[in-house]
Amino acid sequence: MKLTLDSEKFNDLQAIFIADIVERIKIKLQEAEVEQEKLEDLTASIALSIAGVIDDLSGIEVDGMEVHPYLTFREGEDQLIHWGENSYTYEQVYGAMQKLFHS
């Protein structure tokens, strides 16, 4: 696997990635018949929590073993696109929420 630094492509890919996660959360909450007035707040809360884990903002440790995720995106069979540091999907949740709930 070839690891390729491409910040512009990474930004586009992580925006698509987090938007899909936000939409899937909303759909599952709707399927669970969450009240409409709670839907947006719960979707945002869950999405931000997940994004924090993906971005390595919330410490993960089990039995003394620390876990530090590092987001990459596969392109083709042998290439991974990365940002050069931790992802920032957390910052993109707001934009995804705006498109999903206020478009």
PDB file of C-alpha atoms in Angstrom:
ATOM      1  CA  MET A   1       0.000   0.000   0.000  1.00  0.00           C
ATOM      2  CA  LYS A   2       1.239   3.428  -0.916  1.00  0.00           C
ATOM      3  CA  LEU A   3       0.490   6.225   1.569  1.00  0.00           C
ATOM      4  CA  THR A   4      -0.133   9.507  -0.296  1.00  0.00           C
ATOM      5  CA  LEU A   5      -0.325  12.935   1.327  1.00  0.00           C
ATOM      6  CA  ASP A   6      -3.067  14.895  -0.451  1.00  0.00           C
ATOM      7  CA  SER A   7      -4.735  17.435   1.827  1.00  0.00           C
ATOM      8  CA  GLU A   8      -7.215  18.720  -0.759  1.00  0.00           C
ATOM      9  CA  LYS A   9      -8.496  15.281  -1.718  1.00  0.00           C
ATOM     10  CA  PHE A  10      -8.488  14.178   1.918  1.00  0.00           C
ATOM     11  CA  ASN A  11     -10.622  17.185   2.863  1.00  0.00           C
ATOM     12  CA  ASP A  12     -13.161  16.335   0.151  1.00  0.00           C
ATOM     13  CA  LEU A  13     -13.254  12.671   1.146  1.00  0.00           C
ATOM     14  CA  GLN A  14     -13.645  13.294   4.861  1.00  0.00           C
ATOM     15  CA  ALA A  15     -16.478  15.778   4.181  1.00  0.00           C
ATOM     16  CA  ILE A  16     -18.316  13.096   2.190  1.00  0.00           C
ATOM     17  CA  PHE A  17     -17.536  10.523   4.896  1.00  0.00           C
ATOM     18  CA  ILE A  18     -18.870  12.570   7.813  1.00  0.00           C
ATOM     19  CA  ALA A  19     -21.924  13.724   5.834  1.00  0.00           C
ATOM     20  CA  ASP A  20     -22.814  10.080   5.235  1.00  0.00           C
ATOM     21  CA  ILE A  21     -22.373   9.246   8.916  1.00  0.00           C
ATOM     22  CA  VAL A  22     -24.615  12.179   9.926  1.00  0.00           C
ATOM     23  CA  GLU A  23     -27.286  11.094   7.450  1.00  0.00           C
ATOM     24  CA  ARG A  24     -27.192   7.481   8.652  1.00  0.00           C
ATOM     25  CA  ILE A  25     -27.559   8.621  12.264  1.00  0.00           C
ATOM     26  CA  LYS A  26     -30.588  10.730  11.321  1.00  0.00           C
ATOM     27  CA  ILE A  27     -32.184   7.820   9.448  1.00  0.00           C
ATOM     28  CA  LYS A  28     -31.715   5.419  12.368  1.00  0.00           C
ATOM     29  CA  LEU A  29     -33.165   7.940  14.812  1.00  0.00           C
ATOM     30  CA  GLN A  30     -36.152   8.443  12.512  1.00  0.00           C
ATOM     31  CA  GLU A  31     -36.609   4.668  12.305  1.00  0.00           C
ATOM     32  CA  ALA A  32     -36.613   4.621  16.109  1.00  0.00           C
ATOM     33  CA  GLU A  33     -39.371   7.242  15.931  1.00  0.00           C
ATOM     34  CA  VAL A  34     -37.434   9.908  17.810  1.00  0.00           C
ATOM     35  CA  GLU A  35     -39.576  13.017  18.171  1.00  0.00           C
ATOM     36  CA  GLN A  36     -38.974  15.541  15.388  1.00  0.00           C
ATOM     37  CA  GLU A  37     -38.040  18.312  17.852  1.00  0.00           C
ATOM     38  CA  LYS A  38     -35.280  16.122  19.325  1.00  0.00           C
ATOM     39  CA  LEU A  39     -34.031  14.698  16.026  1.00  0.00           C
ATOM     40  CA  GLU A  40     -31.566  17.446  15.080  1.00  0.00           C
ATOM     41  CA  ASP A  41     -30.006  17.772  18.534  1.00  0.00           C
ATOM     42  CA  LEU A  42     -29.594  14.019  18.953  1.00  0.00           C
ATOM     43  CA  THR A  43     -28.178  13.624  15.467  1.00  0.00           C
ATOM     44  CA  ALA A  44     -25.607  16.353  16.138  1.00  0.00           C
ATOM     45  CA  SER A  45     -24.714  14.995  19.562  1.00  0.00           C
ATOM     46  CA  ILE A  46     -24.140  11.457  18.294  1.00  0.00           C
ATOM     47  CA  ALA A  47     -22.262  12.646  15.183  1.00  0.00           C
ATOM     48  CA  LEU A  48     -19.943  14.862  17.233  1.00  0.00           C
ATOM     49  CA  SER A  49     -19.262  12.000  19.620  1.00  0.00           C
ATOM     50  CA  ILE A  50     -18.362   9.642  16.764  1.00  0.00           C
ATOM     51  CA  ALA A  51     -16.278  12.319  15.006  1.00  0.00           C
ATOM     52  CA  GLY A  52     -14.350  12.898  18.237  1.00  0.00           C
ATOM     53  CA  VAL A  53     -13.401   9.224  18.317  1.00  0.00           C
ATOM     54  CA  ILE A  54     -12.427   9.175  14.633  1.00  0.00           C
ATOM     55  CA  ASP A  55     -10.311  12.324  15.071  1.00  0.00           C
ATOM     56  CA  ASP A  56      -8.573  10.905  18.170  1.00  0.00           C
ATOM     57  CA  LEU A  57      -9.972  13.701  20.366  1.00  0.00           C
ATOM     58  CA  SER A  58     -11.428  11.382  22.982  1.00  0.00           C
ATOM     59  CA  GLY A  59      -8.886   9.190  24.678  1.00  0.00           C
ATOM     60  CA  ILE A  60      -9.438   5.495  24.225  1.00  0.00           C
ATOM     61  CA  GLU A  61      -7.706   3.142  26.621  1.00  0.00           C
ATOM     62  CA  VAL A  62      -8.473  -0.418  27.635  1.00  0.00           C
ATOM     63  CA  ASP A  63      -6.345  -2.390  30.062  1.00  0.00           C
ATOM     64  CA  GLY A  64      -3.474   0.062  29.683  1.00  0.00           C
ATOM     65  CA  MET A  65      -3.510  -0.100  25.888  1.00  0.00           C
ATOM     66  CA  GLU A  66      -4.090   3.236  24.197  1.00  0.00           C
ATOM     67  CA  VAL A  67      -5.855   3.364  20.842  1.00  0.00           C
ATOM     68  CA  HIS A  68      -5.109   6.215  18.419  1.00  0.00           C
ATOM     69  CA  PRO A  69      -7.092   6.096  15.160  1.00  0.00           C
ATOM     70  CA  TYR A  70      -5.658   7.629  12.009  1.00  0.00           C
ATOM     71  CA  LEU A  71      -8.117   8.165   9.172  1.00  0.00           C
ATOM     72  CA  THR A  72      -7.110   7.344   5.615  1.00  0.00           C
ATOM     73  CA  PHE A  73      -9.108   6.730   2.463  1.00  0.00           C
ATOM     74  CA  ARG A  74      -8.421   3.982  -0.013  1.00  0.00           C
ATOM     75  CA  GLU A  75      -8.075   4.960  -3.628  1.00  0.00           C
ATOM     76  CA  GLY A  76      -7.699   2.105  -6.024  1.00  0.00           C
ATOM     77  CA  GLU A  77      -6.147  -1.119  -4.874  1.00  0.00           C
ATOM     78  CA  ASP A  78      -2.844   0.136  -3.537  1.00  0.00           C
ATOM     79  CA  GLN A  79      -3.138   3.756  -2.434  1.00  0.00           C
ATOM     80  CA  LEU A  80      -4.190   5.373   0.833  1.00  0.00           C
ATOM     81  CA  ILE A  81      -4.906   9.119   0.966  1.00  0.00           C
ATOM     82  CA  HIS A  82      -4.038  10.847   4.234  1.00  0.00           C
ATOM     83  CA  TRP A  83      -3.842  14.334   5.691  1.00  0.00           C
ATOM     84  CA  GLY A  84      -0.483  14.149   7.429  1.00  0.00           C
ATOM     85  CA  GLU A  85      -2.002  14.360  10.906  1.00  0.00           C
ATOM     86  CA  ASN A  86      -5.248  13.471  12.655  1.00  0.00           C
ATOM     87  CA  SER A  87      -8.445  14.013  10.726  1.00  0.00           C
ATOM     88  CA  TYR A  88     -10.810  16.861  11.590  1.00  0.00           C
ATOM     89  CA  THR A  89     -14.210  15.361  10.844  1.00  0.00           C
ATOM     90  CA  TYR A  90     -15.457  16.958  14.075  1.00  0.00           C
ATOM     91  CA  GLU A  91     -15.196  20.378  12.446  1.00  0.00           C
ATOM     92  CA  GLN A  92     -17.216  19.220   9.457  1.00  0.00           C
ATOM     93  CA  VAL A  93     -20.237  17.947  11.370  1.00  0.00           C
ATOM     94  CA  TYR A  94     -21.780  21.436  11.430  1.00  0.00           C
ATOM     95  CA  GLY A  95     -21.706  21.761   7.629  1.00  0.00           C
ATOM     96  CA  ALA A  96     -23.169  18.287   7.220  1.00  0.00           C
ATOM     97  CA  MET A  97     -25.919  19.137   9.699  1.00  0.00           C
ATOM     98  CA  GLN A  98     -26.722  22.372   7.861  1.00  0.00           C
ATOM     99  CA  LYS A  99     -27.119  20.549   4.555  1.00  0.00           C
ATOM    100  CA  LEU A 100     -29.192  17.766   6.067  1.00  0.00           C
ATOM    101  CA  PHE A 101     -31.516  19.815   8.252  1.00  0.00           C
ATOM    102  CA  HIS A 102     -31.578  23.315   6.743  1.00  0.00           C
ATOM    103  CA  SER A 103     -31.346  22.938   2.970  1.00  0.00           C
TER     104      SER A 103
END
